[in-house]
Amino acid sequence: MAELRWNPLLKDWTIVAGHRQNRPDMPKDYCPFCPGSGKVPEAYDVHKYDNDFPALSQDPPFPYSEDSALYKTKTAYGKCEVILYSPEHHASICELSTEHIKKLVDLWQERYEELSKDEKIKYIFTFENRGAEVGVTMPHPHGQIYGYSYLPLKLQKELQNSKEFYEEHKKNLFDEMNKEEKRSGKRVIFENEDFLVYLPFFTDYPYGVYIVSKSDLGSFSDFSESQKKVFSETLKKVTGMFDSLFDKKFPYMMGIYQVPVNSEAYKDAKDYYRFHIKFYPPMRGEKSIKYNASSETGAWANANPRVVEETAVELREALNKFLESGK
């Protein structure tokens, strides 16, 4: 059973995927993403794997629930893919070579362009969940791609606010954020010719790093070969920095944000939106977790239990530690 249910209070869709409850528990000595499992090629560097229990599909079942004037439903159309980063079961992004990460970026680009050919798909969201702290049960290094048939509310807000800023100031909001962070310097972790890495002034996560393009990249499709190489190096440094912070594999949720696809309303989004990555790490200290409780979940009143000007110092020190390790 899978369907989309309309929330009239927020004017947003909820994905209902009851069939995912039937996912089997994997034996501890078996991983479907490892060579030899029969599920993946015997040899690969990176690999696209169609989700066995997708929340969205290009051949969705008819909605289970009855529609009404208030409670609307529609088919859970879309695509859910798993992206395998490496055949090594315990590998981390920061342990992969830059050349290997470049292959991952190439695959992300390939899948973005392929999924965008489906005119029913309106947004392509590439993401990774890492660590038991965010509910991961499959440690094999992997991420996912969701192709939505609608624009989720958070993305609508970001795009609309960026558009309004552009119309009012004739400037790209992400350019202005980059300038403000560089002017302050307190929250910048590092930069290179193509990307700026920082803890935003407003982030509600103590270690909520952003990687933001310094030029008008809207999606993976805009990347040159040299920019993909620089991006691969950037991703390696950021993830290595995280793992060096507390000398352990650092849990996080990572979202890759790009311009919408197949959208007349946002066909000019590249003018005011920008390719960027947001990290949502649940840690607020070495042994403490930042939980989203009632105020944050119920009222969306985001709260950061740490001062990012202080945690930025910790991250810069962790970055230097990673670089000195020579990994």
Tab-separated table of C-alpha atoms in Angstrom, residues 51-288:
chain	number	residue	atom	x	y	z
A	51	ASN	CA	14.991	0.323	-3.985
A	52	ASP	CA	13.324	-3.023	-3.196
A	53	PHE	CA	10.674	-1.318	-1.041
A	54	PRO	CA	10.177	2.105	-2.660
A	55	ALA	CA	7.991	4.758	-1.078
A	56	LEU	CA	7.495	6.152	-4.607
A	57	SER	CA	7.404	4.280	-7.897
A	58	GLN	CA	6.836	4.909	-11.590
A	59	ASP	CA	4.157	2.203	-11.562
A	60	PRO	CA	2.332	3.062	-8.335
A	61	PRO	CA	-0.738	1.229	-7.042
A	62	PHE	CA	-4.110	2.929	-7.040
A	63	PRO	CA	-4.663	4.901	-3.797
A	64	TYR	CA	-5.980	2.705	-1.012
A	65	SER	CA	-7.980	5.397	0.774
A	66	GLU	CA	-11.219	7.017	-0.344
A	67	ASP	CA	-10.897	10.571	-1.581
A	68	SER	CA	-13.011	13.443	-0.263
A	69	ALA	CA	-13.267	17.187	-0.851
A	70	LEU	CA	-11.038	17.798	2.175
A	71	TYR	CA	-8.871	14.680	2.358
A	72	LYS	CA	-7.442	14.225	-1.105
A	73	THR	CA	-5.247	11.341	-2.196
A	74	LYS	CA	-3.171	10.609	-5.264
A	75	THR	CA	-0.838	7.927	-6.461
A	76	ALA	CA	2.638	7.807	-4.928
A	77	TYR	CA	4.340	8.414	-8.237
A	78	GLY	CA	8.091	8.925	-8.361
A	79	LYS	CA	11.332	6.988	-8.125
A	80	CYS	CA	13.452	5.736	-5.224
A	81	GLU	CA	17.014	4.665	-5.924
A	82	VAL	CA	19.884	3.502	-3.747
A	83	ILE	CA	23.359	4.721	-4.669
A	84	LEU	CA	26.194	2.455	-3.506
A	85	TYR	CA	29.411	4.349	-2.852
A	86	SER	CA	31.824	1.415	-2.726
A	87	PRO	CA	31.905	-2.397	-2.662
A	88	GLU	CA	33.767	-2.170	0.663
A	89	HIS	CA	31.232	-2.816	3.422
A	90	HIS	CA	32.773	-0.526	6.045
A	91	ALA	CA	34.160	2.218	3.786
A	92	SER	CA	33.484	5.899	4.403
A	93	ILE	CA	33.472	8.694	1.848
A	94	CYS	CA	36.564	10.232	3.423
A	95	GLU	CA	38.417	6.923	3.067
A	96	LEU	CA	37.794	6.786	-0.680
A	97	SER	CA	40.215	8.360	-3.126
A	98	THR	CA	39.228	11.609	-4.789
A	99	GLU	CA	39.148	9.713	-8.085
A	100	HIS	CA	36.673	7.218	-6.613
A	101	ILE	CA	34.462	9.995	-5.201
A	102	LYS	CA	34.507	11.602	-8.668
A	103	LYS	CA	32.880	8.387	-9.978
A	104	LEU	CA	30.168	8.824	-7.358
A	105	VAL	CA	29.609	12.424	-8.455
A	106	ASP	CA	29.420	11.244	-12.086
A	107	LEU	CA	26.740	8.740	-11.079
A	108	TRP	CA	24.782	11.393	-9.168
A	109	GLN	CA	24.920	13.567	-12.273
A	110	GLU	CA	23.854	10.702	-14.525
A	111	ARG	CA	20.871	9.837	-12.341
A	112	TYR	CA	19.786	13.481	-12.011
A	113	GLU	CA	19.749	13.836	-15.778
A	114	GLU	CA	18.030	10.499	-16.356
A	115	LEU	CA	15.291	11.081	-13.776
A	116	SER	CA	14.654	14.590	-15.077
A	117	LYS	CA	13.536	13.046	-18.396
A	118	ASP	CA	10.378	11.843	-16.635
A	119	GLU	CA	8.123	14.901	-16.913
A	120	LYS	CA	6.006	13.719	-13.967
A	121	ILE	CA	8.988	14.148	-11.638
A	122	LYS	CA	9.297	17.688	-10.283
A	123	TYR	CA	12.153	17.468	-7.790
A	124	ILE	CA	15.172	15.172	-7.461
A	125	PHE	CA	16.565	14.913	-3.948
A	126	THR	CA	19.866	13.147	-3.364
A	127	PHE	CA	20.615	12.339	0.260
A	128	GLU	CA	22.458	10.132	2.720
A	129	ASN	CA	21.598	8.896	6.198
A	130	ARG	CA	24.655	7.804	8.154
A	131	GLY	CA	24.861	6.175	11.562
A	132	ALA	CA	22.600	4.339	13.981
A	133	GLU	CA	21.840	7.707	15.613
A	134	VAL	CA	19.685	8.613	12.596
A	135	GLY	CA	18.132	5.147	12.299
A	136	VAL	CA	20.459	3.511	9.775
A	137	THR	CA	20.386	-0.291	9.911
A	138	MET	CA	22.504	-0.940	6.799
A	139	PRO	CA	26.097	0.225	7.419
A	140	HIS	CA	27.286	-0.419	3.867
A	141	PRO	CA	28.179	3.037	2.436
A	142	HIS	CA	25.241	4.250	0.422
A	143	GLY	CA	22.891	7.135	-0.191
A	144	GLN	CA	19.541	7.488	-1.890
A	145	ILE	CA	17.756	9.507	-4.547
A	146	TYR	CA	14.052	10.355	-4.408
A	147	GLY	CA	12.293	11.715	-7.453
A	148	TYR	CA	9.127	13.457	-6.223
A	149	SER	CA	6.040	14.117	-8.344
A	150	TYR	CA	5.485	17.301	-6.326
A	151	LEU	CA	7.603	19.955	-4.653
A	152	PRO	CA	7.860	19.286	-0.880
A	153	LEU	CA	6.906	22.197	1.367
A	154	LYS	CA	10.383	22.999	2.701
A	155	LEU	CA	11.734	23.253	-0.817
A	156	GLN	CA	8.781	25.415	-1.852
A	157	LYS	CA	9.598	27.831	0.985
A	158	GLU	CA	13.276	28.019	0.135
A	159	LEU	CA	12.643	28.550	-3.561
A	160	GLN	CA	9.909	31.136	-3.032
A	161	ASN	CA	11.927	33.102	-0.494
A	162	SER	CA	14.989	33.018	-2.746
A	163	LYS	CA	12.863	34.206	-5.648
A	164	GLU	CA	11.361	37.068	-3.630
A	165	PHE	CA	14.846	38.151	-2.514
A	166	TYR	CA	16.033	38.142	-6.116
A	167	GLU	CA	13.049	40.161	-7.321
A	168	GLU	CA	13.485	42.727	-4.550
A	169	HIS	CA	17.289	43.085	-4.556
A	170	LYS	CA	18.293	41.774	-8.011
A	171	LYS	CA	20.805	39.552	-6.217
A	172	ASN	CA	21.127	35.842	-5.568
A	173	LEU	CA	20.437	35.068	-1.910
A	174	PHE	CA	23.111	32.365	-1.787
A	175	ASP	CA	25.702	34.787	-3.156
A	176	GLU	CA	24.778	37.213	-0.402
A	177	MET	CA	24.979	34.510	2.253
A	178	ASN	CA	28.421	33.535	0.985
A	179	LYS	CA	29.564	37.166	1.084
A	180	GLU	CA	28.231	37.660	4.604
A	181	GLU	CA	29.888	34.491	5.885
A	182	LYS	CA	33.215	35.463	4.292
A	183	ARG	CA	32.927	38.992	5.687
A	184	SER	CA	32.470	37.603	9.186
A	185	GLY	CA	34.910	34.729	8.764
A	186	LYS	CA	33.966	33.278	12.147
A	187	ARG	CA	31.866	30.461	10.761
A	188	VAL	CA	33.805	29.636	7.578
A	189	ILE	CA	35.530	26.247	7.727
A	190	PHE	CA	37.374	26.421	4.403
A	191	GLU	CA	36.941	27.380	0.776
A	192	ASN	CA	38.422	26.564	-2.605
A	193	GLU	CA	37.959	27.920	-6.106
A	194	ASP	CA	34.423	26.533	-6.461
A	195	PHE	CA	32.855	26.025	-3.030
A	196	LEU	CA	32.515	27.731	0.333
A	197	VAL	CA	32.105	25.535	3.420
A	198	TYR	CA	30.654	27.076	6.572
A	199	LEU	CA	28.278	26.854	9.499
A	200	PRO	CA	25.522	29.323	8.602
A	201	PHE	CA	24.701	32.103	11.055
A	202	PHE	CA	21.194	30.660	11.448
A	203	THR	CA	21.710	26.885	11.472
A	204	ASP	CA	19.916	24.993	14.227
A	205	TYR	CA	22.431	22.124	14.188
A	206	PRO	CA	25.668	22.608	16.176
A	207	TYR	CA	27.668	21.033	13.342
A	208	GLY	CA	25.218	21.799	10.522
A	209	VAL	CA	27.733	22.479	7.758
A	210	TYR	CA	26.748	23.906	4.371
A	211	ILE	CA	28.706	23.412	1.148
A	212	VAL	CA	27.626	26.176	-1.234
A	213	SER	CA	28.634	26.760	-4.830
A	214	LYS	CA	30.449	30.050	-5.416
A	215	SER	CA	29.229	30.267	-9.025
A	216	ASP	CA	25.841	29.885	-10.702
A	217	LEU	CA	25.591	26.100	-10.498
A	218	GLY	CA	21.968	25.033	-10.282
A	219	SER	CA	22.366	21.274	-10.504
A	220	PHE	CA	24.817	18.483	-11.241
A	221	SER	CA	24.100	19.086	-14.932
A	222	ASP	CA	25.949	22.413	-14.721
A	223	PHE	CA	29.176	20.944	-13.346
A	224	SER	CA	32.297	20.978	-15.489
A	225	GLU	CA	34.814	18.154	-15.144
A	226	SER	CA	37.101	20.375	-13.072
A	227	GLN	CA	34.230	21.405	-10.783
A	228	LYS	CA	33.333	17.752	-10.211
A	229	LYS	CA	36.911	17.062	-9.162
A	230	VAL	CA	36.951	20.032	-6.795
A	231	PHE	CA	33.578	18.998	-5.386
A	232	SER	CA	34.917	15.463	-4.795
A	233	GLU	CA	37.870	16.900	-2.868
A	234	THR	CA	35.515	19.133	-0.894
A	235	LEU	CA	33.253	16.235	0.079
A	236	LYS	CA	36.239	14.147	1.152
A	237	LYS	CA	37.523	16.958	3.378
A	238	VAL	CA	34.165	17.667	4.995
A	239	THR	CA	33.407	14.026	5.799
A	240	GLY	CA	36.985	13.470	6.980
A	241	MET	CA	36.649	16.521	9.201
A	242	PHE	CA	33.493	15.078	10.742
A	243	ASP	CA	35.120	11.707	11.443
A	244	SER	CA	38.139	13.450	12.971
A	245	LEU	CA	36.010	15.568	15.308
A	246	PHE	CA	35.407	12.828	17.892
A	247	ASP	CA	37.675	10.167	16.357
A	248	LYS	CA	34.764	8.009	15.276
A	249	LYS	CA	32.378	7.614	12.374
A	250	PHE	CA	30.273	10.740	12.634
A	251	PRO	CA	26.510	10.353	12.116
A	252	TYR	CA	24.671	12.768	9.857
A	253	MET	CA	21.873	13.339	7.398
A	254	MET	CA	23.119	14.940	4.192
A	255	GLY	CA	20.858	16.599	1.627
A	256	ILE	CA	21.926	17.738	-1.839
A	257	TYR	CA	19.783	20.639	-3.025
A	258	GLN	CA	19.354	21.524	-6.685
A	259	VAL	CA	16.894	23.423	-8.871
A	260	PRO	CA	13.547	21.736	-9.612
A	261	VAL	CA	12.938	19.895	-12.870
A	262	ASN	CA	9.974	19.971	-15.259
A	263	SER	CA	8.548	23.025	-13.507
A	264	GLU	CA	7.151	26.010	-15.353
A	265	ALA	CA	6.841	27.962	-12.092
A	266	TYR	CA	10.548	27.548	-11.331
A	267	LYS	CA	12.037	27.397	-14.823
A	268	ASP	CA	14.264	30.377	-13.976
A	269	ALA	CA	15.278	29.016	-10.558
A	270	LYS	CA	18.957	29.036	-11.479
A	271	ASP	CA	18.810	32.852	-11.324
A	272	TYR	CA	17.974	32.852	-7.623
A	273	TYR	CA	18.716	29.350	-6.288
A	274	ARG	CA	22.060	27.604	-6.016
A	275	PHE	CA	23.453	24.075	-5.806
A	276	HIS	CA	24.365	23.359	-2.189
A	277	ILE	CA	24.609	20.643	0.443
A	278	LYS	CA	23.226	20.769	3.958
A	279	PHE	CA	24.408	18.447	6.708
A	280	TYR	CA	22.107	17.668	9.636
A	281	PRO	CA	24.330	15.943	12.231
A	282	PRO	CA	22.454	14.863	15.370
A	283	MET	CA	25.452	15.306	17.701
A	284	ARG	CA	25.789	18.337	19.980
A	285	GLY	CA	28.884	16.942	21.700
A	286	GLU	CA	31.054	13.854	21.754
A	287	LYS	CA	28.547	11.840	23.773
A	288	SER	CA	25.383	13.899	23.516
